[in-house]
Amino acid sequence: MPDVIVIGDGPGGLSAALFLAKNQQDVVVFGDDKSAMHYACLRNYLGIAEINGADFQRIARAQVSAMGARLREERVREVAGGGEHFTVTLESGEQVTAKYLILSEGKAPKLATQLGLAFDEASGIAADRNARTSVDRVYVVGRSARPGRSQAIISAGDGAAAAIDILSREQGKDVLDWDQPPKE
Ligand SMILES: Cc1cc2nc3c(=O)[nH]c(=O)nc-3n(C[C@H](O)[C@H](O)[C@H](O)COP(=O)(O)OP(=O)(O)OC[C@H]3O[C@@H](n4cnc5c(N)ncnc54)[C@H](O)[C@@H]3O)c2cc1C
């Protein structure tokens, strides 16, 4: 059983998975590589002068896999649960259970509504600065939370904030994922 299930493999979901896997969480990402990024050419992602969105996705997916997250190219049909666990049902019928759920479904979030989270076309799904929703241990990140203001770097930041929040909850203290270059 993974610790965290991420649904959606755009910058929001992949960023969350990167931070979680880097910090020894067992994380699985479900998605069909249909991110809106495949239509984008980024010139506003800090630190990268210009990159084709499809190239960004290819590099990000490889980075997240190398860090230890499992990327599964499958769609999720249903989510259910609360309390101790959430269960997702794939289109194949397989079920997977985890303690935390991060939803990064993009522009048309259907699964979030199955958990009772309301989606408003103008303001998205309500979530706090750490991407927590009104359902405990369910996070909503990226375009689903801010449909009219969706930017790749914001989705990635939302995903990172959700991951750091989960790590902090699990460790019972604030977590900083900071690295330094090797000493010469
Ligand atoms: C034409 C165009 C140009 C753009 N240009 C820029 C730009 O220059 N700069 C910029 O910052 N942004 C740009 N964007 C916006 C950018 O693509 C989005 O901000 C970004 O993709 C949002 O990331 P996300 O992770 O929130 O959602 P998405 O990237 O949309 O990812 C959501 C993913 O979840 C998957 N998914 C949904 N439901 C399920 C399910 N049930 N099971 C499994 N997977 C599921 C989807 O298939 C998709 O892969 C552009 C977008 C478009 C369309």
GROMACS .gro file of C-alpha atoms and ligand atoms in nm:
model
  237
    1MET     CA    1   0.000   0.000   0.000
    2PRO     CA    2   0.153   0.337  -0.098
    3ASP     CA    3   0.164   0.619   0.158
    4VAL     CA    4   0.033   0.871  -0.094
    5ILE     CA    5  -0.169   0.843  -0.415
    6VAL     CA    6  -0.131   1.130  -0.662
    7ILE     CA    7  -0.392   1.158  -0.936
    8GLY     CA    8  -0.275   1.367  -1.231
    9ASP     CA    9   0.065   1.380  -1.396
   10GLY     CA   10   0.102   1.746  -1.493
   11PRO     CA   11   0.341   1.977  -1.310
   12GLY     CA   12   0.122   1.980  -0.997
   13GLY     CA   13   0.110   1.606  -0.945
   14LEU     CA   14   0.467   1.541  -1.056
   15SER     CA   15   0.609   1.808  -0.828
   16ALA     CA   16   0.424   1.665  -0.529
   17ALA     CA   17   0.551   1.316  -0.613
   18LEU     CA   18   0.910   1.439  -0.648
   19PHE     CA   19   0.919   1.590  -0.298
   20LEU     CA   20   0.746   1.289  -0.142
   21ALA     CA   21   0.964   1.026  -0.308
   22LYS     CA   22   1.278   1.224  -0.226
   23ASN     CA   23   1.175   1.204   0.137
   24GLN     CA   24   1.117   0.829   0.149
   25GLN     CA   25   0.741   0.828   0.103
   26ASP     CA   26   0.600   0.546  -0.105
   27VAL     CA   27   0.412   0.739  -0.373
   28VAL     CA   28   0.225   0.633  -0.683
   29VAL     CA   29   0.112   0.874  -0.957
   30PHE     CA   30  -0.178   0.789  -1.185
   31GLY     CA   31  -0.211   0.976  -1.514
   32ASP     CA   32  -0.230   0.935  -1.887
   33ASP     CA   33   0.035   1.191  -1.989
   34LYS     CA   34  -0.235   1.422  -2.128
   35SER     CA   35  -0.126   1.733  -1.942
   36ALA     CA   36  -0.209   2.073  -2.093
   37MET     CA   37   0.169   2.115  -2.094
   38HIS     CA   38   0.179   1.928  -2.423
   39TYR     CA   39   0.030   2.242  -2.585
   40ALA     CA   40   0.257   2.492  -2.412
   41CYS     CA   41   0.590   2.657  -2.479
   42LEU     CA   42   0.716   2.787  -2.145
   43ARG     CA   43   0.892   3.122  -2.133
   44ASN     CA   44   0.780   3.207  -1.780
   45TYR     CA   45   0.915   2.921  -1.569
   46LEU     CA   46   1.182   3.075  -1.347
   47GLY     CA   47   1.524   2.924  -1.404
   48ILE     CA   48   1.444   2.792  -1.753
   49ALA     CA   49   1.473   3.047  -2.035
   50GLU     CA   50   1.248   2.852  -2.273
   51ILE     CA   51   1.127   2.495  -2.302
   52ASN     CA   52   0.866   2.313  -2.503
   53GLY     CA   53   0.598   2.186  -2.264
   54ALA     CA   54   0.622   1.830  -2.397
   55ASP     CA   55   0.998   1.832  -2.329
   56PHE     CA   56   0.931   1.966  -1.979
   57GLN     CA   57   0.695   1.676  -1.914
   58ARG     CA   58   0.941   1.417  -2.046
   59ILE     CA   59   1.222   1.551  -1.825
   60ALA     CA   60   0.993   1.585  -1.522
   61ARG     CA   61   0.857   1.232  -1.556
   62ALA     CA   62   1.209   1.088  -1.578
   63GLN     CA   63   1.320   1.294  -1.277
   64VAL     CA   64   1.027   1.180  -1.065
   65SER     CA   65   1.072   0.814  -1.162
   66ALA     CA   66   1.445   0.830  -1.088
   67MET     CA   67   1.363   0.965  -0.743
   68GLY     CA   68   1.159   0.653  -0.672
   69ALA     CA   69   0.797   0.746  -0.737
   70ARG     CA   70   0.593   0.498  -0.939
   71LEU     CA   71   0.431   0.653  -1.247
   72ARG     CA   72   0.140   0.445  -1.371
   73GLU     CA   73  -0.013   0.539  -1.706
   74GLU     CA   74  -0.366   0.459  -1.603
   75ARG     CA   75  -0.677   0.664  -1.537
   76VAL     CA   76  -0.864   0.659  -1.211
   77ARG     CA   77  -1.240   0.605  -1.233
   78GLU     CA   78  -1.349   0.651  -0.873
   79VAL     CA   79  -1.225   0.771  -0.537
   80ALA     CA   80  -1.382   0.691  -0.205
   81GLY     CA   81  -1.303   0.683   0.161
   82GLY     CA   82  -1.200   0.904   0.446
   83GLY     CA   83  -1.107   0.828   0.802
   84GLU     CA   84  -0.806   0.595   0.787
   85HIS     CA   85  -0.774   0.536   0.412
   86PHE     CA   86  -0.878   0.639   0.065
   87THR     CA   87  -0.938   0.386  -0.210
   88VAL     CA   88  -0.905   0.463  -0.577
   89THR     CA   89  -1.052   0.241  -0.846
   90LEU     CA   90  -0.873   0.236  -1.179
   91GLU     CA   91  -1.048   0.200  -1.514
   92SER     CA   92  -0.916  -0.158  -1.516
   93GLY     CA   93  -1.110  -0.223  -1.194
   94GLU     CA   94  -0.796  -0.254  -0.979
   95GLN     CA   95  -0.818  -0.081  -0.642
   96VAL     CA   96  -0.535   0.096  -0.461
   97THR     CA   97  -0.549   0.235  -0.108
   98ALA     CA   98  -0.344   0.504   0.068
   99LYS     CA   99  -0.350   0.733   0.369
  100TYR     CA  100  -0.321   1.057   0.167
  101LEU     CA  101  -0.467   1.167  -0.165
  102ILE     CA  102  -0.332   1.448  -0.382
  103LEU     CA  103  -0.565   1.544  -0.666
  104SER     CA  104  -0.411   1.730  -0.961
  105GLU     CA  105  -0.675   1.658  -1.222
  106GLY     CA  106  -0.632   1.975  -1.426
  107LYS     CA  107  -0.918   2.171  -1.578
  108ALA     CA  108  -1.205   1.926  -1.525
  109PRO     CA  109  -1.180   1.773  -1.178
  110LYS     CA  110  -1.437   1.495  -1.155
  111LEU     CA  111  -1.287   1.279  -0.882
  112ALA     CA  112  -1.272   1.560  -0.628
  113THR     CA  113  -1.647   1.602  -0.654
  114GLN     CA  114  -1.691   1.233  -0.567
  115LEU     CA  115  -1.545   1.320  -0.227
  116GLY     CA  116  -1.793   1.605  -0.184
  117LEU     CA  117  -1.556   1.885  -0.287
  118ALA     CA  118  -1.739   2.150  -0.489
  119PHE     CA  119  -1.582   2.276  -0.814
  120ASP     CA  120  -1.664   2.628  -0.921
  121GLU     CA  121  -1.563   2.726  -1.278
  122ALA     CA  122  -1.444   3.067  -1.157
  123SER     CA  123  -1.271   2.989  -0.830
  124GLY     CA  124  -1.196   2.617  -0.858
  125ILE     CA  125  -1.190   2.382  -0.561
  126ALA     CA  126  -1.131   2.553  -0.227
  127ALA     CA  127  -0.793   2.470  -0.076
  128ASP     CA  128  -0.566   2.649   0.169
  129ARG     CA  129  -0.207   2.763   0.110
  130ASN     CA  130  -0.085   2.408   0.174
  131ALA     CA  131  -0.345   2.271  -0.070
  132ARG     CA  132  -0.549   2.114   0.210
  133THR     CA  133  -0.918   2.080   0.134
  134SER     CA  134  -1.215   2.045   0.367
  135VAL     CA  135  -1.167   1.665   0.354
  136ASP     CA  136  -0.887   1.564   0.589
  137ARG     CA  137  -0.581   1.424   0.408
  138VAL     CA  138  -0.715   1.517   0.065
  139TYR     CA  139  -0.518   1.785  -0.120
  140VAL     CA  140  -0.612   1.963  -0.442
  141VAL     CA  141  -0.334   2.134  -0.638
  142GLY     CA  142  -0.281   2.326  -0.959
  143ARG     CA  143  -0.534   2.412  -1.225
  144SER     CA  144  -0.822   2.245  -1.040
  145ALA     CA  145  -0.775   2.491  -0.755
  146ARG     CA  146  -0.729   2.804  -0.971
  147PRO     CA  147  -0.879   2.742  -1.316
  148GLY     CA  148  -0.861   3.100  -1.442
  149ARG     CA  149  -0.506   3.158  -1.319
  150SER     CA  150  -0.335   2.835  -1.414
  151GLN     CA  151   0.042   2.853  -1.470
  152ALA     CA  152   0.286   2.566  -1.473
  153ILE     CA  153   0.510   2.711  -1.202
  154ILE     CA  154   0.212   2.772  -0.974
  155SER     CA  155   0.093   2.412  -1.015
  156ALA     CA  156   0.444   2.288  -0.935
  157GLY     CA  157   0.454   2.514  -0.628
  158ASP     CA  158   0.114   2.391  -0.511
  159GLY     CA  159   0.231   2.031  -0.546
  160ALA     CA  160   0.547   2.104  -0.348
  161ALA     CA  161   0.345   2.276  -0.073
  162ALA     CA  162   0.110   1.977  -0.044
  163ALA     CA  163   0.403   1.735  -0.023
  164ILE     CA  164   0.583   1.940   0.243
  165ASP     CA  165   0.259   1.956   0.441
  166ILE     CA  166   0.224   1.577   0.434
  167LEU     CA  167   0.588   1.529   0.533
  168SER     CA  168   0.544   1.777   0.817
  169ARG     CA  169   0.230   1.601   0.941
  170GLU     CA  170   0.402   1.265   0.931
  171GLN     CA  171   0.708   1.391   1.119
  172GLY     CA  172   0.510   1.605   1.363
  173LYS     CA  173   0.723   1.912   1.289
  174ASP     CA  174   0.790   2.153   1.002
  175VAL     CA  175   1.000   1.997   0.727
  176LEU     CA  176   1.251   2.180   0.507
  177ASP     CA  177   1.372   1.985   0.205
  178TRP     CA  178   1.704   2.167   0.165
  179ASP     CA  179   2.022   2.033   0.008
  180GLN     CA  180   2.370   2.178  -0.023
  181PRO     CA  181   2.632   2.120  -0.290
  182PRO     CA  182   2.898   1.864  -0.203
  183LYS     CA  183   3.198   2.009  -0.014
  184GLU     CA  184   3.512   2.032  -0.231
  185LIG     C1  185  -0.212   2.620  -2.528
  185LIG     C2  186  -0.159   2.631  -2.387
  185LIG     C3  187  -0.046   2.708  -2.364
  185LIG     C4  188   0.003   2.722  -2.234
  185LIG     N1  189   0.112   2.800  -2.213
  185LIG     C5  190   0.161   2.814  -2.087
  185LIG     C6  191   0.277   2.893  -2.064
  185LIG     O1  192   0.336   2.950  -2.156
  185LIG     N2  193   0.319   2.906  -1.935
  185LIG     C7  194   0.255   2.845  -1.830
  185LIG     O2  195   0.298   2.860  -1.715
  185LIG     N3  196   0.146   2.769  -1.852
  185LIG     C8  197   0.097   2.753  -1.976
  185LIG     N4  198  -0.014   2.678  -1.999
  185LIG     C9  199  -0.084   2.623  -1.879
  185LIG    C10  200  -0.018   2.497  -1.824
  185LIG     O3  201  -0.017   2.395  -1.919
  185LIG    C11  202  -0.097   2.458  -1.698
  185LIG     O4  203  -0.086   2.565  -1.605
  185LIG    C12  204  -0.045   2.331  -1.636
  185LIG     O5  205  -0.044   2.223  -1.725
  185LIG    C13  206  -0.133   2.297  -1.514
  185LIG     O6  207  -0.075   2.188  -1.450
  185LIG     P1  208  -0.162   2.091  -1.358
  185LIG     O7  209  -0.067   1.988  -1.306
  185LIG     O8  210  -0.237   2.172  -1.261
  185LIG     O9  211  -0.270   2.024  -1.455
  185LIG     P2  212  -0.250   1.949  -1.595
  185LIG    O10  213  -0.117   1.979  -1.653
  185LIG    O11  214  -0.370   1.977  -1.677
  185LIG    O12  215  -0.247   1.794  -1.555
  185LIG    C14  216  -0.360   1.722  -1.519
  185LIG    C15  217  -0.334   1.576  -1.552
  185LIG    O13  218  -0.425   1.494  -1.479
  185LIG    C16  219  -0.467   1.390  -1.563
  185LIG     N5  220  -0.594   1.337  -1.513
  185LIG    C17  221  -0.712   1.399  -1.501
  185LIG     N6  222  -0.806   1.316  -1.452
  185LIG    C18  223  -0.745   1.197  -1.433
  185LIG    C19  224  -0.790   1.069  -1.387
  185LIG     N7  225  -0.918   1.048  -1.353
  185LIG     N8  226  -0.701   0.969  -1.380
  185LIG    C20  227  -0.572   0.989  -1.414
  185LIG     N9  228  -0.524   1.107  -1.460
  185LIG    C21  229  -0.610   1.209  -1.469
  185LIG    C22  230  -0.479   1.458  -1.700
  185LIG    O14  231  -0.483   1.364  -1.805
  185LIG    C23  232  -0.350   1.542  -1.699
  185LIG    O15  233  -0.241   1.468  -1.748
  185LIG    C24  234  -0.063   2.658  -2.126
  185LIG    C25  235  -0.174   2.577  -2.151
  185LIG    C26  236  -0.222   2.564  -2.279
  185LIG    C27  237  -0.343   2.477  -2.304
   0.00000   0.00000   0.00000
